[in-house]
Short mmCIF file of C-alpha atoms and ligand atoms in Angstrom, two decimals:
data_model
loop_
_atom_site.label_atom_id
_atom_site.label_comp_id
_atom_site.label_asym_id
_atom_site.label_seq_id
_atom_site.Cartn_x
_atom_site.Cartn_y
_atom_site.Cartn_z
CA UNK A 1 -6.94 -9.92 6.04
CA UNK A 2 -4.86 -10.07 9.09
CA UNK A 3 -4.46 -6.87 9.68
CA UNK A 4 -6.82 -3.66 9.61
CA UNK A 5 -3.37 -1.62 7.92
CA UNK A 6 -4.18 -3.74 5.13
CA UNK A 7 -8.04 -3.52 4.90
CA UNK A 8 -6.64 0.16 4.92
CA UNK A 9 -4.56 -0.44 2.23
CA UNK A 10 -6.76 -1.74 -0.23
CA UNK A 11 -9.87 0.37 0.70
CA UNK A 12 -7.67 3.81 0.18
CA UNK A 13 -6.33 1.90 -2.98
CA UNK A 14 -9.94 2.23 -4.66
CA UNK A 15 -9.95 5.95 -3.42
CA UNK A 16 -6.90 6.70 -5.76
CA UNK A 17 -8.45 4.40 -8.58
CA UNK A 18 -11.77 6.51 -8.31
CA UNK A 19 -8.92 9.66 -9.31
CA UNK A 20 -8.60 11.09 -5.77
CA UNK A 21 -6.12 14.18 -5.64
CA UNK A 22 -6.46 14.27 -1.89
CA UNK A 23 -7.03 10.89 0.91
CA UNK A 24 -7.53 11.88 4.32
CA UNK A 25 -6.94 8.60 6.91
CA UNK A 26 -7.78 8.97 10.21
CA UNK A 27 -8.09 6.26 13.09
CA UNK A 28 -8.73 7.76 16.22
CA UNK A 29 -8.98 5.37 19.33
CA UNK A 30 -11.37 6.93 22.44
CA UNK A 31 -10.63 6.10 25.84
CA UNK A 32 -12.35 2.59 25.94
CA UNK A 33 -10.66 1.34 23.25
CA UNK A 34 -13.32 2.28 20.60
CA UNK A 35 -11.20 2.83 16.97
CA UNK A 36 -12.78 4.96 14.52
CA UNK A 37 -11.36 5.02 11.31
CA UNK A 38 -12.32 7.25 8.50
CA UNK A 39 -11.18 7.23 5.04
CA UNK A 40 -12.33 10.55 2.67
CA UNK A 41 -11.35 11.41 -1.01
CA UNK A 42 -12.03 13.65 -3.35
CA UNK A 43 -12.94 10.99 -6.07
CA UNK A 44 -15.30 10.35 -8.82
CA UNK A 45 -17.82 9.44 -5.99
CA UNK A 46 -20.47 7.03 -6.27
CA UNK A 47 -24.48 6.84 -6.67
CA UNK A 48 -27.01 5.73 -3.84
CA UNK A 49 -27.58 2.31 -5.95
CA UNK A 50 -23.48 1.88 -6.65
CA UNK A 51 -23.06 2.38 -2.47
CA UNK A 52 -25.15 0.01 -1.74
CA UNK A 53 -24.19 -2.72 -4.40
CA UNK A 54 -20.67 -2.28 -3.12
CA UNK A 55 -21.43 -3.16 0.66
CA UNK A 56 -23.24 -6.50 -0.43
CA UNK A 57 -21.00 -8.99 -1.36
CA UNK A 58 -23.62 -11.08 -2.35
CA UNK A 59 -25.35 -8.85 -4.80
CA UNK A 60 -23.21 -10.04 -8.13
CA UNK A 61 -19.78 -11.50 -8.70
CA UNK A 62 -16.64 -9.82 -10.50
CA UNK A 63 -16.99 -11.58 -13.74
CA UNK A 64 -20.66 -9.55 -14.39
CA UNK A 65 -19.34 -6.63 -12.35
CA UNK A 66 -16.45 -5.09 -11.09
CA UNK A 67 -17.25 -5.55 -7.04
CA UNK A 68 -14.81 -6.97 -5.55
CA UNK A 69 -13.94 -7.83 -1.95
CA UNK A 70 -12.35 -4.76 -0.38
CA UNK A 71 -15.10 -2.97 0.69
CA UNK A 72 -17.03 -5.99 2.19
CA UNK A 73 -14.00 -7.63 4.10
CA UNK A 74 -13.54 -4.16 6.02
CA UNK A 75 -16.92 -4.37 6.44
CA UNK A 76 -17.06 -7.58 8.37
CA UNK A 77 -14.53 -6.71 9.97
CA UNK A 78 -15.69 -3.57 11.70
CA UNK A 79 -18.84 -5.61 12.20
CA UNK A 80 -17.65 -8.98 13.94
CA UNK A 81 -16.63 -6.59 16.51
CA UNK A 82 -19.77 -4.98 17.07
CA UNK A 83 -18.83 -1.85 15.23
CA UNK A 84 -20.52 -0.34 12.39
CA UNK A 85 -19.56 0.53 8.84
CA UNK A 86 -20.91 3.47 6.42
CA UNK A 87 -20.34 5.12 3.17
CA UNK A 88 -20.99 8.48 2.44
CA UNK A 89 -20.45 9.31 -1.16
CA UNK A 90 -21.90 12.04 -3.92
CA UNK A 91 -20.54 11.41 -8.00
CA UNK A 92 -18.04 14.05 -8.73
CA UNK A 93 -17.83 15.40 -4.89
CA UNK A 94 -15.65 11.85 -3.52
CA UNK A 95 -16.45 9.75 -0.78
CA UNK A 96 -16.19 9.01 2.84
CA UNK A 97 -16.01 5.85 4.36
CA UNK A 98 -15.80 5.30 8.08
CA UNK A 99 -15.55 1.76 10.00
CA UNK A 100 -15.80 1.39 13.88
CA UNK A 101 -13.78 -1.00 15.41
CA UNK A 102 -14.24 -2.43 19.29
CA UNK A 103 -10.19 -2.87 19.86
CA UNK A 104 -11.31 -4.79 23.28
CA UNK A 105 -13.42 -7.51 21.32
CA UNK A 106 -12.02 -10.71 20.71
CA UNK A 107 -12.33 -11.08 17.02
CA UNK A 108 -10.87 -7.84 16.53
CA UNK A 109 -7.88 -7.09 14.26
CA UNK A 110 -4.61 -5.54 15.31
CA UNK A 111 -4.17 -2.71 13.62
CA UNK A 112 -1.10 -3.82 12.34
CA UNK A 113 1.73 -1.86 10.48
CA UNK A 114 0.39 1.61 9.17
CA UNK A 115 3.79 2.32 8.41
CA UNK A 116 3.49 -0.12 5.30
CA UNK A 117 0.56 0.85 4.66
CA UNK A 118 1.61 4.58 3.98
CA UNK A 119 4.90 3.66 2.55
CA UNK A 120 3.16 1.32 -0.03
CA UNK A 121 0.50 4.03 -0.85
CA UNK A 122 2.89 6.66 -1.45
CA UNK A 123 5.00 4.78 -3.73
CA UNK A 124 1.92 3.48 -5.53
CA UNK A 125 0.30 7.30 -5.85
CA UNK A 126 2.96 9.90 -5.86
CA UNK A 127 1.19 12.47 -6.97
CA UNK A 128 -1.97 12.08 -4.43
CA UNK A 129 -1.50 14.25 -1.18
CA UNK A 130 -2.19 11.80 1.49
CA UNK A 131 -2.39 12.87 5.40
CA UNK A 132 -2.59 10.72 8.21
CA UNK A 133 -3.73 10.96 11.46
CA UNK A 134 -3.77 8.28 14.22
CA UNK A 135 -4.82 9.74 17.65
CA UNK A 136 -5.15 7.91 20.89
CA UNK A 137 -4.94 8.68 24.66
CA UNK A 138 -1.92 7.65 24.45
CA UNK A 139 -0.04 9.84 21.91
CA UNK A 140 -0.56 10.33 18.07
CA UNK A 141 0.95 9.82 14.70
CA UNK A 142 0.83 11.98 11.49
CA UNK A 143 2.03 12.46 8.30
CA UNK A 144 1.10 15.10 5.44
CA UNK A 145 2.39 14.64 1.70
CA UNK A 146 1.72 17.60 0.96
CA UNK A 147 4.20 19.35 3.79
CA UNK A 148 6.52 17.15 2.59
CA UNK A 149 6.25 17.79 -1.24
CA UNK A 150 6.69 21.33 -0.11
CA UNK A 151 10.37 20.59 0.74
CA UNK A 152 11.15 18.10 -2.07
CA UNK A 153 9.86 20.44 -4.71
CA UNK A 154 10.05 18.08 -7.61
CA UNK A 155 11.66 14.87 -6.96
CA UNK A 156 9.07 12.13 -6.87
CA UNK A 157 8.00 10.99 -3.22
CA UNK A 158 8.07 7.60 -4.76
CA UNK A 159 11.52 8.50 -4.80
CA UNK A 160 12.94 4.85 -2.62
CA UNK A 161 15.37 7.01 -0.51
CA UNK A 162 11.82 9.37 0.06
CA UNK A 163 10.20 6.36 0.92
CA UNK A 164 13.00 5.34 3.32
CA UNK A 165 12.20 8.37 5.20
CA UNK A 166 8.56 7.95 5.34
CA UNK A 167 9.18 4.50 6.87
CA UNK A 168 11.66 5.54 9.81
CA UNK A 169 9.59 9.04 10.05
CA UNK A 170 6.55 7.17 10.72
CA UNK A 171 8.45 4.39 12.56
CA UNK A 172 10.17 6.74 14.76
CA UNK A 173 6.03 8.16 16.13
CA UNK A 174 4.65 4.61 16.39
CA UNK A 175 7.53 3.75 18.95
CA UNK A 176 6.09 5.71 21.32
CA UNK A 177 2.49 5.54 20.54
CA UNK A 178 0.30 4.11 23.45
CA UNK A 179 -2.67 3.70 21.32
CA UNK A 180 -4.01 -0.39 20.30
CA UNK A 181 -1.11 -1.57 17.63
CA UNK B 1 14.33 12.29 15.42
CA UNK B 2 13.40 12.32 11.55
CA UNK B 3 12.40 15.64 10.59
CA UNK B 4 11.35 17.49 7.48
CA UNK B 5 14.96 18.71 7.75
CA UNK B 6 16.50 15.91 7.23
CA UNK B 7 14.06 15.77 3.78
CA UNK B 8 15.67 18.69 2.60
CA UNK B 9 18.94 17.87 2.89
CA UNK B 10 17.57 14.49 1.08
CA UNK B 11 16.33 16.73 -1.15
CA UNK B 12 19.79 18.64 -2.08
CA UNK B 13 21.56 15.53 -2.62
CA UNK B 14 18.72 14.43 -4.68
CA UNK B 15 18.62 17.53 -7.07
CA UNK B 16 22.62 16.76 -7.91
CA UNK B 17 21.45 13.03 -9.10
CA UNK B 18 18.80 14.25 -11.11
CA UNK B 19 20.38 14.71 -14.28
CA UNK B 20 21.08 11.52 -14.87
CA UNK B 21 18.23 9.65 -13.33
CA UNK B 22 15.95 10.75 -16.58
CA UNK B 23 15.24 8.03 -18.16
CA UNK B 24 17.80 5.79 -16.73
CA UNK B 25 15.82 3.17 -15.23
CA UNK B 26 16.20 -0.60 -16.81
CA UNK B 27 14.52 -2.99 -14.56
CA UNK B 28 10.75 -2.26 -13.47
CA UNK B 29 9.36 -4.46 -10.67
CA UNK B 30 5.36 -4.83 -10.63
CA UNK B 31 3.68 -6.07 -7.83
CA UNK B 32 0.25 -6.84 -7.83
CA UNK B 33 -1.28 -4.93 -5.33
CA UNK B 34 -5.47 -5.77 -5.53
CA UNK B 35 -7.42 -7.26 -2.75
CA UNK B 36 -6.17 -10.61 -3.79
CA UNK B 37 -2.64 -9.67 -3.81
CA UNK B 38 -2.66 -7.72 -0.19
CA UNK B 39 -4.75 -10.85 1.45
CA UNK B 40 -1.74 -13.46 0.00
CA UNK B 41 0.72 -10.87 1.63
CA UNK B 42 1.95 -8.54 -1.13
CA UNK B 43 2.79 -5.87 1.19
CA UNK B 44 5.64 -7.13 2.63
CA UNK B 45 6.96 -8.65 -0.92
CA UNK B 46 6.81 -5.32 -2.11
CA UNK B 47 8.47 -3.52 0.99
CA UNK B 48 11.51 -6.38 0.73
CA UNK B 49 12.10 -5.04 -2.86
CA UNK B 50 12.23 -1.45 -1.96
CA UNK B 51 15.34 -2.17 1.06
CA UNK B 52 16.61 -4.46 -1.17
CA UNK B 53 17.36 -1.48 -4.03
CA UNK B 54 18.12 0.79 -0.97
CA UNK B 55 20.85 -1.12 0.42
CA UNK B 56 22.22 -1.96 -2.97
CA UNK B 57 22.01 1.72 -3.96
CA UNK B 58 20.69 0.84 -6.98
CA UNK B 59 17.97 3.35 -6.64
CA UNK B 60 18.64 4.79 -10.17
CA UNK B 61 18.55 1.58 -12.04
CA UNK B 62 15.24 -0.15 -10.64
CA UNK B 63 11.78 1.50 -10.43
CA UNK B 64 9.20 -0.70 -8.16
CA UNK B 65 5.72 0.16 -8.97
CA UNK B 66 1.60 -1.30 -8.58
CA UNK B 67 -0.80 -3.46 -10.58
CA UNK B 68 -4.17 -4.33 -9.79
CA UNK B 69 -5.38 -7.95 -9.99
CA UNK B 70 -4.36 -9.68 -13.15
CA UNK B 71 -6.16 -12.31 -12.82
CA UNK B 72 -4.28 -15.31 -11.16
CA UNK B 73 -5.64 -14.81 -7.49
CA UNK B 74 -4.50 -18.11 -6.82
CA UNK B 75 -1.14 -17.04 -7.26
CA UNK B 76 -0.85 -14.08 -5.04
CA UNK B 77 1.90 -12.63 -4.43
CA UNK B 78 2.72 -12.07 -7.68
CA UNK B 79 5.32 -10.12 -9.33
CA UNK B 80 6.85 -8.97 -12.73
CA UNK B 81 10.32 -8.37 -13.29
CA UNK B 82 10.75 -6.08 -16.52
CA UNK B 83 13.95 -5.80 -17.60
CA UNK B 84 14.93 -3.98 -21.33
CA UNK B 85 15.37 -6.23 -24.14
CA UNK B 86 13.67 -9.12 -22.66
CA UNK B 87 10.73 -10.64 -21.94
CA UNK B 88 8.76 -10.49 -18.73
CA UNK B 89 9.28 -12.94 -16.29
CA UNK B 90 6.73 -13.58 -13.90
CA UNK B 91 7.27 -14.72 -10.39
CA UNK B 92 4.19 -16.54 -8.28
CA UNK B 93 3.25 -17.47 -4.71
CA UNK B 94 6.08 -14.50 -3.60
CA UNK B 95 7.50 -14.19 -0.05
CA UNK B 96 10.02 -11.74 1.30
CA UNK B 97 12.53 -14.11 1.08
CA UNK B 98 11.47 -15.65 -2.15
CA UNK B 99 12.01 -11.59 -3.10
CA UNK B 100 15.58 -11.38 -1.86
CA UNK B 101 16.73 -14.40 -3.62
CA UNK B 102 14.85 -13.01 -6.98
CA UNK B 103 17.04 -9.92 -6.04
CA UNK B 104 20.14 -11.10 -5.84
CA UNK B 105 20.19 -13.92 -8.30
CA UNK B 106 17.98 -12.81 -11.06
CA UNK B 107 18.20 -8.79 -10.68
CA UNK B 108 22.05 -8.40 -9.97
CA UNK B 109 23.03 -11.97 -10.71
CA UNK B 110 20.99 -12.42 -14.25
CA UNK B 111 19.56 -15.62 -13.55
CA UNK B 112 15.73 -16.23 -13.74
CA UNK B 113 15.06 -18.24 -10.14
CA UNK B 114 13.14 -21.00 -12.32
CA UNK B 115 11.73 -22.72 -9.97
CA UNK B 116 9.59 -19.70 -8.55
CA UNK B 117 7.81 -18.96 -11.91
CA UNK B 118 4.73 -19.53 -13.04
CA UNK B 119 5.43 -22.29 -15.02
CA UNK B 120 7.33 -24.18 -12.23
CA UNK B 121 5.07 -23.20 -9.29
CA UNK B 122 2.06 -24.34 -11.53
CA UNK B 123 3.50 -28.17 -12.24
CA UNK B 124 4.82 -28.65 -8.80
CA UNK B 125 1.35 -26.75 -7.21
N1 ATP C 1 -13.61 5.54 -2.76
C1 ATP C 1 -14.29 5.15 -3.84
N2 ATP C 1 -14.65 6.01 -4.80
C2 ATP C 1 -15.34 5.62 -5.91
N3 ATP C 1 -15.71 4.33 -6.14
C3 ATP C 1 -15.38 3.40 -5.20
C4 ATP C 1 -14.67 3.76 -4.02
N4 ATP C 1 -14.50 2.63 -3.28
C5 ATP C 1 -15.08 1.64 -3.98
N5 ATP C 1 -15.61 2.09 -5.14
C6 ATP C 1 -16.32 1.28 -6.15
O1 ATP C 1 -16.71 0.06 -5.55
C7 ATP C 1 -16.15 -1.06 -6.25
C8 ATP C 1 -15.88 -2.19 -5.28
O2 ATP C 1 -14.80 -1.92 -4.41
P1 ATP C 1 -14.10 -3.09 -3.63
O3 ATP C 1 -12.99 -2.56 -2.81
O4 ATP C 1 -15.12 -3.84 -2.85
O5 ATP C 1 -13.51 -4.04 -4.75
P2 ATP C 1 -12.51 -3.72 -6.00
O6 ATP C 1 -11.53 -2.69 -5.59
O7 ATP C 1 -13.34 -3.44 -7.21
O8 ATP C 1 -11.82 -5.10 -6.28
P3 ATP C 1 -10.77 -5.88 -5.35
O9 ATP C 1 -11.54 -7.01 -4.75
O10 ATP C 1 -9.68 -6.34 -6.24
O11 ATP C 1 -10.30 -4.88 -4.34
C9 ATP C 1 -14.93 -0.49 -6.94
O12 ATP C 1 -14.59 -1.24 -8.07
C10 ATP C 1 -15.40 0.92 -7.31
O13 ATP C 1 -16.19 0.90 -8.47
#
């Protein structure tokens, strides 16, 4: 990937396919540049043996077994920067998954465009309540569906003029976010 | 500044429109949107349909929506235009601006962009 938005993107996208009715993001970025992103659903959840077959690439290939490459390309990611990745995940309770990221390392990602991200989830899910959060010392970003199904009642948020609004909503925060882009 | 005000008043003129959007939709647009799809740069395919529709105002006539992988990984970006009463056509190796030109010529204009299709991508790699 060239971008950790879209390591985002598909890792949350698994979250909704596991029949999550709520996706919490959050990054949040310390002051030495350490980026700690968390991603928790309310899923289908997974078993101790299914958690750790998904974070080894190695251990079968998609034609025997659905595992595919989202969870171990965030993975490596987090990891070529000297961060860490973990799963925590119980069947029927969801799952949380939480990468560390060393923004200052050289084989770090940007984070890339969140915006996207959100906009492309939204439209994707409509009926998932998805927040956001994105803290750093300098500023923060958020965004709740569910505040904002609140005022639409019941036109779709994959509505495109919604979506519209999600992008220059969120657009309009990360301008003057300080945090790593 | 955007504001959840601004999403009600979206909201009114919405609730006006909603009569006749039941149902009204002819043209789907399916982008796949699996780890495959993301990594070949989906994302932005997808986000060039969505202004596309916006600026055209044809928000009542075209729906975008998701697939997982279907297979052709090689082919990333891919996407599906569905229109009613014909077949699917099925666009490889997408780009933003591959999108716009599907857009205008094939979406509003009626003409399948050959040469971005599976067939033609395939044959000329
Ligand atoms: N949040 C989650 N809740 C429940 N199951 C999950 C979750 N995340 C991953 N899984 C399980 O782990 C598997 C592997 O996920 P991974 O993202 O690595 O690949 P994938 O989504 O199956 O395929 P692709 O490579 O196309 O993304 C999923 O198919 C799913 O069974």
């Amino acid at each position: 990937m060239k971008e950790l938005s879209l390591n985002i993107l598909d890792i949350v996208q698994n979250s909704i396919s596991a029949g999550a009715k709520n996706i919490a993001i959050t990054l949040s970025e310390d002051h030495k540049g350490i980026l700690t992103l968390t991603v928790a659903d309310d899923g289908r959840g997974m078993d101790a043996d299914e958690v750790s077959n998904v974070t080894n690439p190695f251990y079968t290939t998609r034609t025997t077994r659905e595992v595919g490459l989202g969870i171990p390309l965030i993975k490596l990611a987090a990891e070529q920067t000297g961060g860490t990745f973990d799963i925590k995940s119980a069947i029927g309770k969801g799952t949380t998954l939480t990468a560390i990221f060393d923004t200052k390392h050289i084989d770090c990602l940007p984070v890339g465009d969140i915006t996207a991200t959100m906009t492309t989830l939204i439209m994707g899910a409509p009926d998932v309540d998805f927040t956001l959060s994105h803290t750093a010392p300098g500023g923060n970003v958020s965004l709740s569906t569910r505040m904002m199904r609140d005022v639409l009642g019941d036109i779709s948020l994959a509505d495109v003029e919604v979506i519209q609004w999600v992008r220059e909503y969120l657009t309009e925060q990360y301008h003057n976010f300080g945090g790593a882009k | 500044m955007k504001s959840l005000a601004e999403l009600s008043a979206l909201r009114d003129k919405m609730r006006d429109k909603i009569a006749i959007r039941e149902g009204n939709s002819t043209t789907r647009i399916v982008v796949g949107m699996a780890t495959c799809g993301i990594a070949a740069g989906a994302r932005p395919v997808l986000t060039a349909f969505v202004d596309k529709i916006a600026k055209a105002g044809l928000t009542d006539a075209i729906t975008v929506t998701q697939t997982g992988c279907i297979g052709i990984c090689q082919y990333e970006p891919v996407v599906e235009i569905h229109e009613a009463g014909k077949e699917k056509v099925t666009y490889v190796k997408m780009t933003p601006e591959k999108a716009a030109r599907v857009f205008e010529e094939h979406i509003q204009g009626g003409k399948i962009v050959a040469e971005y299709t599976i067939g033609d991508a395939d044959v000329k790699k």
